[in-house]
């Protein structure tokens, strides 16, 4: 199945190009903050099939091309993300021309996992505002693993029972010396979508291919088979750090080809078996150092990296 959030935060299931509105089957649904109804809906999706099967028969149908598709989980309880999780990406970051040239880039083995705030979520066709005009901000094309049930301390073998599905994900990142949750946690820095594809529709989660274009130029091309920590191992590792809840998202890490995002850019992520996610970058940047005061100015200029 493909779960879609669309228009004024309505919920639908996608059948081919036809979107069926099943909002009436979503308990406590409301088109306003905290937008958290997808979490219990995902938790009960399988056992609650009777309810949404009925909605599927009677729900309004329209072409998905005629709706505004939104982030499929507008407000997850958390986003856990893998740092360096592809060898070629590790090499490019520390290489002669790498952003962090001269420093030794380690991997997930040393860094562990990090968190992005739920407020960093964005959806298809959203406009992302870069926080700093003078600082390098990069795109990182990734896959989002969607958690389907509460889990703690699970093994890799148990991961399949916990994974609900997958979506496309961009881990936007300011480069610099600050901790990852700061650099990767700004508003809009976690676009997801276009929808959630349930696990049963993905024949092999260790062979998902995807690519990212910026303004039509192919920048990244990757496959989950090249991950240092596999999808299942990431879920197991995350579950030892923190209890996983339905609707939580785990970002897979990015392959090689990361590069700079500039104001006005259009980012297009395509994940085979899932779909296409396009976001735009505003021509304007967000901060006004003058308004914030002199103490803030140091955050806005390009900064050397001390790992
Ligand atoms: Mn990343």
CSV table of C-alpha atoms and ligand atoms in Angstrom, one decimal:
chain,number,residue,atom,x,y,z
A,1,UNK,CA,0.0,0.0,0.0
A,2,UNK,CA,1.0,3.6,-0.4
A,3,UNK,CA,-0.1,6.0,2.3
A,4,UNK,CA,-0.5,9.6,1.3
A,5,UNK,CA,-1.1,12.8,3.2
A,6,UNK,CA,-2.6,15.5,0.9
A,7,UNK,CA,-4.4,18.8,0.6
A,8,UNK,CA,-5.5,20.1,4.0
A,9,UNK,CA,-3.7,17.2,5.7
A,10,UNK,CA,-6.2,14.5,4.6
A,11,UNK,CA,-5.1,10.9,4.4
A,12,UNK,CA,-5.4,8.6,1.4
A,13,UNK,CA,-4.3,5.4,-0.1
A,14,UNK,CA,-2.9,5.3,-3.6
A,15,UNK,CA,-4.0,2.8,-6.1
A,16,UNK,CA,-2.0,3.3,-9.3
A,17,UNK,CA,-2.6,7.0,-10.1
A,18,UNK,CA,-5.9,7.0,-8.1
A,19,UNK,CA,-5.9,8.5,-4.6
A,20,UNK,CA,-8.7,7.3,-2.3
A,21,UNK,CA,-9.6,9.5,0.6
A,22,UNK,CA,-9.7,7.4,3.8
A,23,UNK,CA,-9.5,10.3,6.3
A,24,UNK,CA,-12.7,9.1,8.0
A,25,UNK,CA,-10.9,5.9,9.1
A,26,UNK,CA,-8.1,7.8,10.8
A,27,UNK,CA,-8.9,8.2,14.6
A,28,UNK,CA,-8.5,11.7,16.1
A,29,UNK,CA,-7.6,13.2,12.7
A,30,UNK,CA,-7.6,17.0,12.6
A,31,UNK,CA,-6.0,19.4,10.1
A,32,UNK,CA,-4.0,21.2,12.8
A,33,UNK,CA,-1.1,20.9,15.2
A,34,UNK,CA,0.1,18.5,16.5
A,35,UNK,CA,-0.6,16.6,13.2
A,36,UNK,CA,0.2,13.4,15.2
A,37,UNK,CA,-2.7,11.1,14.0
A,38,UNK,CA,-0.5,9.2,11.5
A,39,UNK,CA,1.4,7.6,14.4
A,40,UNK,CA,-1.5,5.6,16.0
A,41,UNK,CA,-2.9,5.1,12.5
A,42,UNK,CA,0.3,3.4,11.4
A,43,UNK,CA,0.5,1.4,14.6
A,44,UNK,CA,-3.0,0.0,14.0
A,45,UNK,CA,-2.8,-0.1,10.2
A,46,UNK,CA,-2.8,-3.9,9.8
A,47,UNK,CA,-5.2,-4.8,12.6
A,48,UNK,CA,-7.5,-1.8,11.7
A,49,UNK,CA,-7.8,-3.0,8.1
A,50,UNK,CA,-11.6,-3.5,8.5
A,51,UNK,CA,-12.0,0.2,9.1
A,52,UNK,CA,-10.0,1.5,6.2
A,53,UNK,CA,-11.2,-1.2,3.9
A,54,UNK,CA,-14.6,0.2,4.3
A,55,UNK,CA,-13.3,3.7,3.7
A,56,UNK,CA,-11.4,2.4,0.7
A,57,UNK,CA,-14.8,1.3,-0.8
A,58,UNK,CA,-16.6,4.5,-0.1
A,59,UNK,CA,-13.9,7.2,-0.1
A,60,UNK,CA,-13.8,10.0,-2.6
A,61,UNK,CA,-11.4,9.2,-5.5
A,62,UNK,CA,-9.3,11.6,-7.4
A,63,UNK,CA,-6.1,11.6,-9.5
A,64,UNK,CA,-3.0,12.0,-7.4
A,65,UNK,CA,-1.9,14.6,-10.0
A,66,UNK,CA,-4.8,16.9,-8.8
A,67,UNK,CA,-3.9,17.1,-5.1
A,68,UNK,CA,-1.2,18.8,-3.1
A,69,UNK,CA,0.9,15.9,-1.7
A,70,UNK,CA,2.4,16.6,1.7
A,71,UNK,CA,4.9,15.0,4.0
A,72,UNK,CA,3.5,11.5,4.8
A,73,UNK,CA,4.3,11.8,8.5
A,74,UNK,CA,3.9,15.5,9.3
A,75,UNK,CA,5.0,15.1,13.0
A,76,UNK,CA,7.0,12.0,13.9
A,77,UNK,CA,8.0,11.6,17.5
A,78,UNK,CA,11.6,11.5,16.3
A,79,UNK,CA,13.9,11.2,13.4
A,80,UNK,CA,17.0,9.1,14.0
A,81,UNK,CA,19.7,9.5,11.4
A,82,UNK,CA,22.8,7.6,10.4
A,83,UNK,CA,26.0,9.7,9.9
A,84,UNK,CA,28.6,8.4,7.4
A,85,UNK,CA,27.1,5.1,6.2
A,86,UNK,CA,28.6,4.7,2.7
A,87,UNK,CA,32.3,4.2,2.1
A,88,UNK,CA,32.5,6.4,-1.0
A,89,UNK,CA,30.8,9.2,0.9
A,90,UNK,CA,33.3,8.8,3.7
A,91,UNK,CA,36.1,9.2,1.1
A,92,UNK,CA,34.6,12.2,-0.6
A,93,UNK,CA,34.1,14.1,2.7
A,94,UNK,CA,37.7,13.8,3.8
A,95,UNK,CA,39.4,13.7,0.4
A,96,UNK,CA,41.6,16.4,-1.1
A,97,UNK,CA,38.6,18.3,-2.4
A,98,UNK,CA,36.3,17.2,0.4
A,99,UNK,CA,34.4,19.7,2.6
A,100,UNK,CA,36.3,18.3,5.6
A,101,UNK,CA,39.7,17.8,3.8
A,102,UNK,CA,42.5,17.2,6.2
A,103,UNK,CA,40.3,15.7,8.9
A,104,UNK,CA,39.8,12.0,9.4
A,105,UNK,CA,36.2,11.1,8.6
A,106,UNK,CA,35.0,8.2,10.6
A,107,UNK,CA,31.9,6.1,10.2
A,108,UNK,CA,28.7,5.2,12.0
A,109,UNK,CA,30.9,2.8,14.0
A,110,UNK,CA,32.5,5.8,15.8
A,111,UNK,CA,29.8,8.5,15.6
A,112,UNK,CA,26.8,6.5,16.5
A,113,UNK,CA,23.4,7.8,15.5
A,114,UNK,CA,22.1,11.3,15.8
A,115,UNK,CA,18.7,13.0,16.0
A,116,UNK,CA,16.9,15.5,13.8
A,117,UNK,CA,13.9,17.4,15.3
A,118,UNK,CA,10.4,16.7,14.0
A,119,UNK,CA,10.1,20.3,13.1
A,120,UNK,CA,12.7,19.7,10.3
A,121,UNK,CA,10.1,17.7,8.4
A,122,UNK,CA,9.1,19.1,5.0
A,123,UNK,CA,7.0,17.6,2.2
A,124,UNK,CA,6.8,17.5,-1.6
A,125,UNK,CA,6.9,21.0,-3.3
A,126,UNK,CA,7.6,22.7,0.0
A,127,UNK,CA,10.0,25.7,-0.2
A,128,UNK,CA,13.0,25.3,2.1
A,129,UNK,CA,14.7,28.5,3.4
A,130,UNK,CA,18.4,28.1,4.0
A,131,UNK,CA,19.4,29.5,7.4
A,132,UNK,CA,22.7,31.2,6.3
A,133,UNK,CA,23.6,32.9,3.1
A,134,UNK,CA,27.3,32.5,3.6
A,135,UNK,CA,27.6,29.0,4.8
A,136,UNK,CA,27.8,25.8,2.7
A,137,UNK,CA,24.6,23.7,2.9
A,138,UNK,CA,24.6,20.3,1.2
A,139,UNK,CA,22.0,17.9,-0.1
A,140,UNK,CA,22.1,14.3,1.1
A,141,UNK,CA,19.8,11.8,-0.7
A,142,UNK,CA,18.6,9.1,1.6
A,143,UNK,CA,15.9,6.5,2.3
A,144,UNK,CA,13.6,7.0,5.3
A,145,UNK,CA,12.7,3.8,7.2
A,146,UNK,CA,9.3,4.1,8.8
A,147,UNK,CA,8.8,2.3,12.1
A,148,UNK,CA,5.5,0.4,12.5
A,149,UNK,CA,5.5,-0.8,16.1
A,150,UNK,CA,7.0,0.0,19.4
A,151,UNK,CA,10.3,-1.7,19.8
A,152,UNK,CA,13.3,-1.8,22.2
A,153,UNK,CA,16.5,-3.9,22.0
A,154,UNK,CA,15.6,-5.9,18.9
A,155,UNK,CA,17.9,-7.9,16.8
A,156,UNK,CA,18.5,-7.6,13.0
A,157,UNK,CA,16.4,-10.7,12.5
A,158,UNK,CA,13.5,-9.0,14.2
A,159,UNK,CA,13.8,-5.8,12.3
A,160,UNK,CA,11.3,-6.8,9.5
A,161,UNK,CA,8.5,-7.0,12.1
A,162,UNK,CA,9.2,-3.5,13.2
A,163,UNK,CA,9.6,-1.8,9.8
A,164,UNK,CA,6.3,-0.4,8.5
A,165,UNK,CA,7.6,0.9,5.2
A,166,UNK,CA,9.9,3.4,3.4
A,167,UNK,CA,9.9,6.9,1.9
A,168,UNK,CA,12.3,9.2,0.2
A,169,UNK,CA,14.3,11.5,2.5
A,170,UNK,CA,16.7,14.4,2.2
A,171,UNK,CA,19.1,15.1,5.1
A,172,UNK,CA,20.0,18.7,4.4
A,173,UNK,CA,23.1,19.7,6.2
A,174,UNK,CA,25.0,22.9,7.0
A,175,UNK,CA,28.7,22.1,7.0
A,176,UNK,CA,30.9,23.3,9.9
A,177,UNK,CA,32.1,22.4,13.3
A,178,UNK,CA,28.8,22.3,15.3
A,179,UNK,CA,27.2,19.0,16.3
A,180,UNK,CA,25.1,17.3,13.7
A,181,UNK,CA,21.7,17.9,15.4
A,182,UNK,CA,22.3,21.7,15.0
A,183,UNK,CA,23.7,21.6,11.5
A,184,UNK,CA,21.0,19.2,10.2
A,185,UNK,CA,18.1,20.3,12.4
A,186,UNK,CA,16.9,23.6,10.8
A,187,UNK,CA,13.3,23.9,9.7
A,188,UNK,CA,12.7,22.1,6.4
A,189,UNK,CA,16.0,20.2,6.6
A,190,UNK,CA,14.2,16.8,6.5
A,191,UNK,CA,12.0,16.7,3.4
A,192,UNK,CA,10.2,13.3,3.1
A,193,UNK,CA,8.0,11.7,0.6
A,194,UNK,CA,6.2,11.6,-1.7
A,195,UNK,CA,4.4,8.9,0.3
A,196,UNK,CA,5.0,5.8,2.5
A,197,UNK,CA,5.3,2.5,0.7
A,198,UNK,CA,4.7,-0.4,3.0
A,199,UNK,CA,7.4,-3.0,3.4
A,200,UNK,CA,5.5,-5.7,1.5
A,201,UNK,CA,5.8,-3.7,-1.7
A,202,UNK,CA,9.6,-3.4,-1.5
A,203,UNK,CA,11.0,-6.7,-2.8
A,204,UNK,CA,14.5,-6.2,-1.3
A,205,UNK,CA,15.2,-3.3,1.1
A,206,UNK,CA,18.9,-4.0,0.6
A,207,UNK,CA,18.6,-3.2,-3.1
A,208,UNK,CA,16.7,0.1,-3.3
A,209,UNK,CA,18.2,2.4,-5.9
A,210,UNK,CA,17.8,6.1,-5.9
A,211,UNK,CA,19.1,9.3,-7.5
A,212,UNK,CA,19.1,13.0,-6.9
A,213,UNK,CA,19.1,15.9,-9.4
A,214,UNK,CA,19.8,19.6,-8.6
A,215,UNK,CA,18.3,21.9,-11.3
A,216,UNK,CA,18.2,18.9,-13.6
A,217,UNK,CA,21.8,17.8,-13.1
A,218,UNK,CA,22.3,14.3,-11.7
A,219,UNK,CA,24.3,14.7,-8.5
A,220,UNK,CA,23.8,11.5,-6.5
A,221,UNK,CA,23.1,7.9,-7.4
A,222,UNK,CA,23.0,5.2,-4.8
A,223,UNK,CA,21.8,1.8,-3.7
A,224,UNK,CA,21.1,0.5,-0.2
A,225,UNK,CA,23.3,-2.5,-0.9
A,226,UNK,CA,26.3,-0.3,-0.4
A,227,UNK,CA,25.3,0.8,3.1
A,228,UNK,CA,28.0,0.1,5.8
A,229,UNK,CA,25.2,-0.6,8.3
A,230,UNK,CA,22.3,-2.2,6.5
A,231,UNK,CA,18.6,-1.1,6.9
A,232,UNK,CA,18.0,-3.9,9.4
A,233,UNK,CA,21.1,-3.2,11.4
A,234,UNK,CA,20.3,0.5,11.6
A,235,UNK,CA,16.9,-0.4,13.1
A,236,UNK,CA,18.5,-2.8,15.6
A,237,UNK,CA,21.1,-0.2,16.6
A,238,UNK,CA,18.5,2.6,17.0
A,239,UNK,CA,16.4,0.3,19.2
A,240,UNK,CA,19.3,-0.1,21.6
A,241,UNK,CA,19.7,3.7,21.9
A,242,UNK,CA,16.0,4.5,22.3
A,243,UNK,CA,12.6,3.0,22.2
A,244,UNK,CA,11.2,3.1,18.7
A,245,UNK,CA,7.6,4.2,18.3
A,246,UNK,CA,5.3,3.9,15.3
A,247,UNK,CA,5.9,6.7,12.8
A,248,UNK,CA,9.5,7.2,13.9
A,249,UNK,CA,11.8,7.7,11.0
A,250,UNK,CA,15.3,6.4,10.5
A,251,UNK,CA,17.4,8.2,7.9
A,252,UNK,CA,19.7,5.7,6.1
A,253,UNK,CA,22.8,7.8,5.4
A,254,UNK,CA,23.8,9.2,2.0
A,255,UNK,CA,25.9,7.8,-0.8
A,256,UNK,CA,28.6,9.8,-2.6
A,257,UNK,CA,27.9,12.8,-4.7
A,258,UNK,CA,26.7,15.2,-1.9
A,259,UNK,CA,27.1,18.8,-3.0
A,260,UNK,CA,26.1,22.4,-2.4
A,261,UNK,CA,22.5,23.7,-2.4
A,262,UNK,CA,22.1,27.3,-3.4
A,263,UNK,CA,19.1,29.7,-3.0
A,264,UNK,CA,16.7,29.1,-5.9
A,265,UNK,CA,17.7,25.5,-6.5
A,266,UNK,CA,15.2,22.7,-7.3
A,267,UNK,CA,16.1,19.3,-5.7
A,268,UNK,CA,14.5,16.2,-7.2
A,269,UNK,CA,14.9,12.8,-5.4
A,270,UNK,CA,13.7,9.7,-7.2
A,271,UNK,CA,13.5,6.4,-5.3
A,272,UNK,CA,12.8,3.2,-7.4
A,273,UNK,CA,9.7,1.5,-6.1
A,274,UNK,CA,8.7,4.5,-4.0
A,275,UNK,CA,8.4,7.7,-6.1
A,276,UNK,CA,9.6,11.2,-6.7
A,277,UNK,CA,10.1,14.0,-4.2
A,278,UNK,CA,10.8,17.6,-5.4
A,279,UNK,CA,11.5,20.5,-3.1
A,280,UNK,CA,12.5,24.0,-3.9
A,281,UNK,CA,15.0,26.2,-2.1
A,282,UNK,CA,13.9,29.8,-1.5
A,283,UNK,CA,15.9,32.6,-3.2
A,284,UNK,CA,16.1,34.3,0.2
A,285,UNK,CA,17.9,33.1,3.3
A,286,UNK,CA,16.5,33.2,6.8
A,287,UNK,CA,18.7,35.0,9.1
A,288,UNK,CA,19.1,38.7,9.9
A,289,UNK,CA,22.3,38.9,11.9
A,290,UNK,CA,21.7,42.6,12.7
A,291,UNK,CA,18.4,41.7,14.3
A,292,UNK,CA,20.0,39.0,16.4
A,293,UNK,CA,22.9,41.0,17.6
A,294,UNK,CA,26.7,40.8,17.3
A,295,UNK,CA,27.0,37.6,19.2
A,296,UNK,CA,25.0,35.8,16.5
A,297,UNK,CA,27.3,36.9,13.6
A,298,UNK,CA,29.8,34.2,14.2
A,299,UNK,CA,27.2,31.5,13.4
A,300,UNK,CA,26.5,33.0,10.0
A,301,UNK,CA,30.0,33.0,8.4
A,302,UNK,CA,31.7,30.0,6.9
A,303,UNK,CA,33.6,28.2,9.7
A,304,UNK,CA,36.6,26.0,9.8
A,305,UNK,CA,36.0,22.4,10.9
A,306,UNK,CA,37.4,21.0,14.0
A,307,UNK,CA,36.3,17.4,14.4
B,1,LIG,MN1,22.8,12.2,6.2
